[in-house]
Amino acid sequence: MIERSLFRPEHQAFADSFRRFIDKEISPHHAAWEDQGHVSREVWQQAGANGFLCMSMPEEYGGAGADQLYAVAQIEEIARAGCTGIGFGLHSEIVAPYILRYGSAEQKSRYLPPMASGAMIGAIAMSEPAAGSDLQGIQTQAIQSADGSHYLLRGSKTFITNGWHADLVIVVAKTDPAAGAKGISLLLVERGMPGFEAGRRLKKVGLKAQDTAELFFDNVRVPAGNLLGGPALQGRGFICLMEQLPWERLQIAISAVAAAQAAIDWTVDYVKQRQVFGQPVAAFQNTRYTLAALQTEVQVARVFVDKCCELLLQQKLDSASASMAKYWSTDLQCKVMDECVQLHGGYGYMWEYPIARAYADARVQRIYGGTNEIMKEVIARAMGLSGR
C-alpha cells in the first residue's frame, strides 16, 4: 500500500486524541442517538471543551488557528467509527468559515467564540422543497424594509443538517428576486427570532442520528446587521456559495474514502472468521478477488483525494477537481458498501452490524453537496462543454 504523506506527526497525534474522544463520548451512545433521531447537545459542549470544534478558526475567536488537515483527520475518524450522526464538520468547516471569511468584525466576534465552545450550534440552509442542487431556483425571500433597519424573511428550507439543534443558521435567500443569482444574499438567523421555527426531524433511510430538519421562516424580522458581510455583500451570496463549495465537496469525498476503507477492514475481519462449507469465507477466490479489487480502487481514490487536500492548503483547489473527488469517491463508497454487505451474507443486512448501517448511510453521499449528476455538469463545463 502507498504510504500517505499528507499528515505530519501533530496531525496524527490529534487524530489519536480525537479517536479516544469518539471511543469514550460518542460510540457508546450512537445507537441510542439513532433511535431518538439526534445526538445530545452535551457532546457538542464536550467537543468544544476539548478543542474539537472550529479548529481552523483563529485563536482570538476561540479556535486553534490550525490548518485544515486537522479537520481532514477529524472527518476520517468519524467516518472510520461509523458515527455519522456527528455534525461537527458542517458546523466547524462550512458554517464557521463563511462567517470568518465574509462576516463583519462584529459578526465574527459575536458568533465564532460560542461556536468554538459548543455553546452555539451552526447550520446552513440552502435546499428547499422545490430547489435542491439548483440554488438559483430558491424561493425564500428577504425583502429589506423601507427604512433599511431589517429584512422580512419568508420561506422554508428542507434537508438541513444540524437543523433541529441549530442556534444559528446561515439562510440563503433572495433579497432582490428579480436579479436572479445576483439577487441572492446570506442572512444570519438566530434561534428565538419570532417567526423562525424548526419543523419535524426528518426520518431518513440512513444517517439516523443526524438531526436533519425542515426550517420555516414566517415573516422573520432579521436585523440589517445580520446580513452576512454587511451591505457590501448584499446580492453576492451566490458568489460566496460558489467559492466555498469546493471545500464542502472535498469534505464529502474525504468521508467517502474513509468510510469505504472502514467497510473493507470490517469485511476482511469478518470473512477470516466466518465459516462456510467448512472453511473461512476468505478462502474462496471470489472473496479474495473482490476485496483486492475494492482495495485497489479505494487506494486510487485516496491518492487523488489526498492530492486535492494538498491543493486546498495551497489555495489551488478548483471546483472541477473537487467535483471529481466528490462524485468519484461517493460512487465508489456505495459500490464498496454493496459488495461488502454481500460478503457478509445475511448478517450484512442486520442493523447491529456496522456494515448494514454504513450501507444505509452511504447512499445520500451521492446526493447532497450537489448531486453527482451536477458534479459531472461542473466538470464538463470546465472542459469547455456546455448543453446550451
Phi, psi and omega in degrees: 000146180286125179289133181285142178241011185288319188262147170264169182306323181293329176291320179294322178296320177297316180300318178297318180294317180290327177297321177294323177297317178300313183299327184268316192252346185243301186305318181296340185252353192295322179297319178294323178293325176298320180294322183271348175089007177194156176279170179279151174293333182301325182292330174295316180293322177295319178296317179297318181295333180265005178078024184260010176240142174053042183300327184276357176285150179299154181300328181296341179252015176096356179273193180249358183064027185277159175284170187285353177292337174294321176294321177301314180299319180294316178301317181295320181293321178296316179294319181297325180277350182070024182266069189283356177283347186279119182259030183297321185298312180298317180299308189275327190242007171234302182294306182301316179297328174301314182293318180296316186281321188249343186287159174285168179301320180293319179295318180295316181288334181281321190256324188292317179301313178292334175291321180292329181276345184089002178286335180233127180256133185253152176215165174229133186248100177252300189296146177231164180307328182246011181210105179260266181290338181273087184294334179290346182268009182295151181250345180299131183238148175225098184264128183286142179291161183300325181273359177076009186279337184203171173245143175259108187262126177220141180146190179213156178229156179218165182061039186268111176294138185067011186295326182290318182274347194304129172262339180219129180233127170276113184258126176274119185215159177269115175269345173222087187302335183277351188262005179063224181298332181282357179253013182266134178229168180244125182246142178265107184250129185256148173305138178098347176294127182305132180097347177265124183218135172275128179276204183294150171285128185282136179269114189251164175296319178225194181049045190291337179271353180274123184281098179256127189222166168270147177234140182235139181233103184254087181053051178285125177276103181260118180306145180303330179292351179263008170287119184302121179085355178076189185306329182297336182253009175295128181082002181248015182297322181296322178296317178300316180299316181295326179291328184267342184299325179303318179292320177299316182290326176294323177301321177296318179297319179300312180294325180296315181293318180295319179293321178296318179295320178298318180298319178297316181297316178300319185289321176302314179298319183293312186289341175287331185264325186287128181260134175222130182052039174080010178214158179298148176302329180295343182284344181280137182301321181301319179296312183296316183291322178298312181291325177297318179294317179296317180297322178299313182293322178292323177298316178299315180297318182297319179298317180292316181294320176299321176297320177297323177296320176297318178296324178300314180297330179271002183058038180241006181285119180265164185297321182294317180295318177297322179293321176300314181298317182294310184291316184293315184291321181285325172300316180295318178305313181295322177297314180298314181300318181297314180295322182288324173301316181300319181288340174280347183066213182301329180293336178294345180260005180266128186300333181292341178272134183300331181294328179293316179293321179294325177298314180291322183290331188290328193300324184288343182300332179279356184249306186280166188073014188100124182300159180295336173294321176294323178301317179294326177294318178299316180296316181299318180294325176294337177275000181087015180257137181215146178275000182252000000 
